Coordinates of C-alpha atoms in Angstrom, one line a residue:
M64 CA 101.9 116.4 111.4
A65 CA 100.8 114.8 107.9
I66 CA 99.1 117.0 107.3
S67 CA 98.1 121.1 107.9
V68 CA 94.7 123.6 105.7
D69 CA 94.7 126.8 106.8
I70 CA 93.4 129.1 103.7
R71 CA 91.0 131.4 102.3
K72 CA 89.3 131.4 98.9
R73 CA 86.7 133.5 96.8
L74 CA 84.9 132.8 93.8
G75 CA 82.7 135.3 93.2
N76 CA 80.0 135.3 95.7
F77 CA 81.4 132.0 97.3
H78 CA 84.1 132.0 99.9
L79 CA 85.9 128.8 100.9
D80 CA 86.9 129.5 104.9
V81 CA 89.2 125.9 105.6
Q82 CA 91.0 124.7 108.5
F83 CA 92.1 121.2 109.7
E84 CA 94.4 119.0 110.1
A85 CA 95.0 115.4 109.5
E86 CA 97.6 112.4 110.1
N87 CA 98.8 109.7 108.6
E88 CA 94.5 108.4 108.3
R89 CA 91.8 109.0 106.4
L90 CA 89.3 112.1 106.9
A91 CA 86.4 112.9 105.7
L92 CA 85.2 115.8 104.1
L93 CA 81.9 115.8 104.4
G94 CA 79.0 118.8 103.5
A95 CA 76.5 119.3 100.4
S96 CA 77.1 119.5 97.0
G97 CA 79.1 123.1 96.9
C98 CA 79.4 123.7 100.2
G99 CA 83.6 123.5 99.3
K100 CA 85.2 120.1 99.3
S101 CA 85.9 119.7 95.7
V102 CA 87.6 123.5 95.9
T103 CA 89.0 122.7 98.3
L104 CA 91.0 119.2 97.3
R105 CA 91.9 121.7 94.8
C106 CA 93.5 124.2 96.4
I107 CA 96.3 121.7 97.8
A108 CA 96.3 120.1 94.4
G109 CA 98.1 123.3 93.2
I110 CA 95.5 122.9 91.1
L111 CA 93.7 126.3 92.6
T112 CA 95.4 128.8 94.1
P113 CA 94.1 130.2 97.7
D114 CA 93.9 134.3 98.6
E115 CA 95.5 133.0 101.4
G116 CA 96.2 131.0 104.3
R117 CA 99.2 127.7 104.6
I118 CA 98.7 124.5 103.3
V119 CA 101.8 122.1 105.1
L120 CA 102.9 118.2 103.9
D121 CA 105.0 115.8 106.2
G122 CA 106.8 119.7 106.8
V123 CA 106.8 120.8 103.3
T124 CA 104.9 123.7 102.5
L125 CA 103.3 124.0 99.5
F126 CA 101.5 126.7 99.4
D127 CA 102.2 130.0 102.0
S128 CA 100.7 133.5 101.0
A129 CA 103.0 135.0 103.1
A130 CA 106.1 134.2 102.5
R131 CA 104.9 133.4 98.9
I132 CA 105.6 129.7 98.0
D133 CA 103.0 128.3 95.7
L134 CA 104.9 125.0 94.6
P135 CA 103.4 124.2 91.3
P136 CA 101.2 120.5 90.8
Q137 CA 103.5 117.7 90.0
K138 CA 106.2 118.9 92.9
R139 CA 103.6 118.8 95.6
N140 CA 103.6 114.9 95.6
V141 CA 100.3 114.5 96.3
G142 CA 97.6 112.2 94.3
Y143 CA 94.5 112.8 93.4
L144 CA 91.5 110.8 91.8
F145 CA 89.3 113.3 90.1
Q146 CA 85.6 111.6 90.2
Q147 CA 85.9 111.3 85.8
Y148 CA 89.4 109.6 86.6
A149 CA 90.7 111.1 83.9
L150 CA 92.6 108.4 82.3
F151 CA 94.4 109.4 78.6
P152 CA 91.9 108.3 76.4
N153 CA 94.6 107.3 73.5
M154 CA 96.3 105.3 76.2
T155 CA 96.4 101.2 77.4
V156 CA 95.6 100.8 80.5
R157 CA 99.3 99.3 80.8
Q158 CA 100.5 103.2 79.8
N159 CA 98.2 104.7 81.9
I160 CA 100.1 103.6 85.3
S161 CA 103.2 103.8 83.3
V162 CA 102.7 108.0 83.5
G163 CA 102.7 107.8 86.9
V164 CA 105.5 106.8 87.9
R165 CA 108.2 108.9 88.3
D166 CA 111.2 107.6 87.7
R167 CA 111.4 106.3 84.5
S168 CA 113.8 103.2 84.3
K169 CA 111.0 101.5 86.7
R170 CA 108.2 102.6 84.6
R171 CA 108.3 98.7 83.0
T172 CA 108.2 96.9 86.4
V173 CA 106.2 99.3 88.8
A174 CA 103.7 99.3 86.3
E175 CA 103.9 95.3 86.2
E176 CA 103.0 95.3 90.0
K177 CA 100.3 97.4 90.2
L178 CA 98.5 95.7 86.9
R179 CA 99.6 92.5 89.6
Q180 CA 98.1 94.8 92.3
F181 CA 94.9 95.9 91.2
Q182 CA 94.0 92.8 88.4
L183 CA 93.6 95.3 85.5
E184 CA 96.5 92.2 83.8
D185 CA 93.3 90.8 81.5
V186 CA 92.4 94.4 80.5
S187 CA 96.4 95.9 79.9
E188 CA 96.2 96.2 76.4
K189 CA 92.8 98.1 76.5
K190 CA 92.1 101.7 76.0
P191 CA 90.2 103.4 78.2
W192 CA 87.0 104.1 76.9
Q193 CA 86.7 99.5 76.2
I194 CA 86.8 98.7 79.9
S195 CA 84.1 98.5 82.9
G196 CA 83.6 101.7 85.2
G197 CA 85.1 99.7 87.7
Q198 CA 88.0 98.7 85.9
Q199 CA 88.8 102.5 85.4
Q200 CA 89.0 103.6 88.6
R201 CA 91.1 100.5 89.4
T202 CA 93.4 102.0 86.6
A203 CA 93.1 105.2 87.9
L204 CA 94.0 104.0 91.8
A205 CA 97.1 102.6 90.1
R206 CA 98.5 105.3 88.3
I207 CA 97.8 107.5 91.9
L208 CA 100.0 105.0 94.0
A209 CA 102.9 104.5 91.1
S210 CA 103.5 108.0 91.1
E211 CA 104.2 107.5 95.0
P212 CA 102.0 110.2 96.8
K213 CA 102.6 111.0 100.0
A214 CA 98.5 112.1 100.4
V215 CA 95.6 110.9 98.5
L216 CA 93.0 113.0 97.6
L217 CA 89.4 111.1 96.7
D218 CA 87.0 113.0 95.5
E219 CA 83.4 111.2 95.4
P220 CA 85.0 108.1 93.9
F221 CA 81.6 105.8 94.0
S222 CA 80.0 109.3 92.0
A223 CA 80.2 108.1 88.5
L224 CA 79.0 104.5 89.3
D225 CA 75.6 102.6 89.5
S226 CA 74.7 101.5 93.1
Y227 CA 75.8 97.6 91.8
L228 CA 78.8 98.4 91.9
K229 CA 79.3 100.8 94.5
Y230 CA 79.4 97.9 97.6
Q231 CA 82.1 96.2 96.0
L232 CA 84.3 98.9 94.7
E233 CA 84.5 100.9 98.1
L234 CA 85.9 97.0 99.9
E235 CA 88.7 97.5 97.1
L236 CA 89.4 100.3 97.1
M237 CA 89.9 100.2 101.7
E238 CA 91.3 97.0 100.9
T239 CA 94.2 98.8 98.7
L240 CA 93.7 102.0 100.8
E241 CA 94.1 100.2 104.0
Q242 CA 98.5 99.1 102.6
F243 CA 99.2 103.2 102.0
P244 CA 100.3 104.9 104.0
G245 CA 100.0 108.4 104.1
T246 CA 97.1 111.0 104.2
V247 CA 93.3 110.6 102.9
L248 CA 91.2 112.7 101.7
W249 CA 88.3 111.3 101.1
V250 CA 85.6 114.1 99.4
S251 CA 81.9 112.5 99.6
H252 CA 77.7 113.7 100.3
D253 CA 77.4 110.3 101.4
R254 CA 77.2 110.2 104.9
G255 CA 77.2 106.7 105.1
E256 CA 80.0 106.1 103.2
V257 CA 81.8 108.8 104.9
F258 CA 81.3 107.2 108.6
R259 CA 81.8 102.7 106.7
N260 CA 85.5 104.3 105.7
C261 CA 87.1 107.1 107.6
K262 CA 87.8 107.2 111.0
R263 CA 87.0 111.4 111.1
V264 CA 85.0 113.8 109.2
C265 CA 85.0 117.3 108.7
I266 CA 82.1 118.7 108.1
L267 CA 82.1 121.9 105.2
D268 CA 79.1 124.0 105.4
Q269 CA 78.6 126.8 102.8
G270 CA 82.2 126.9 102.2

């Protein structure tokens, strides 16, 4: 079992109650806006703390309310692709990728490898505001994979892009994820996007 999630979280009048398991595969979390998809990802990543439940990734317990285990985000070995990518605006593309490498002695080598892999060599010295939305997404994904995560969380990966870019970037993202050996949780409200890219779907409805 690659990941097992069984959690509850109350936010005001909203109550999240989610349970699912996924192997090393692409599993979609599909549902309307406000149904709890992003809240679920944030709980897995450690950005939010569930009220109760358990999250286990590759045999490592990330959260267990009964056992009082709650690993900090930096120790969860999870890569989170935010909707707006969360790149450091004062850093170049190369620097943004480098900070994702855990082993400092390998930062230069891994950054060069990811720049080539994601075809970002020509913009390596530019800041995020100087490159396109597609290049920003590739930079963010390169930074995530440079950290060698056990799981990748994609939070509406194309919501910040116009429809002209979306299809090409979808193909590029799929090519990249084909090489990723771990679990991918793909959050979306777009059924077509989910059916094209994920073999299994977990439906969320009002939490």
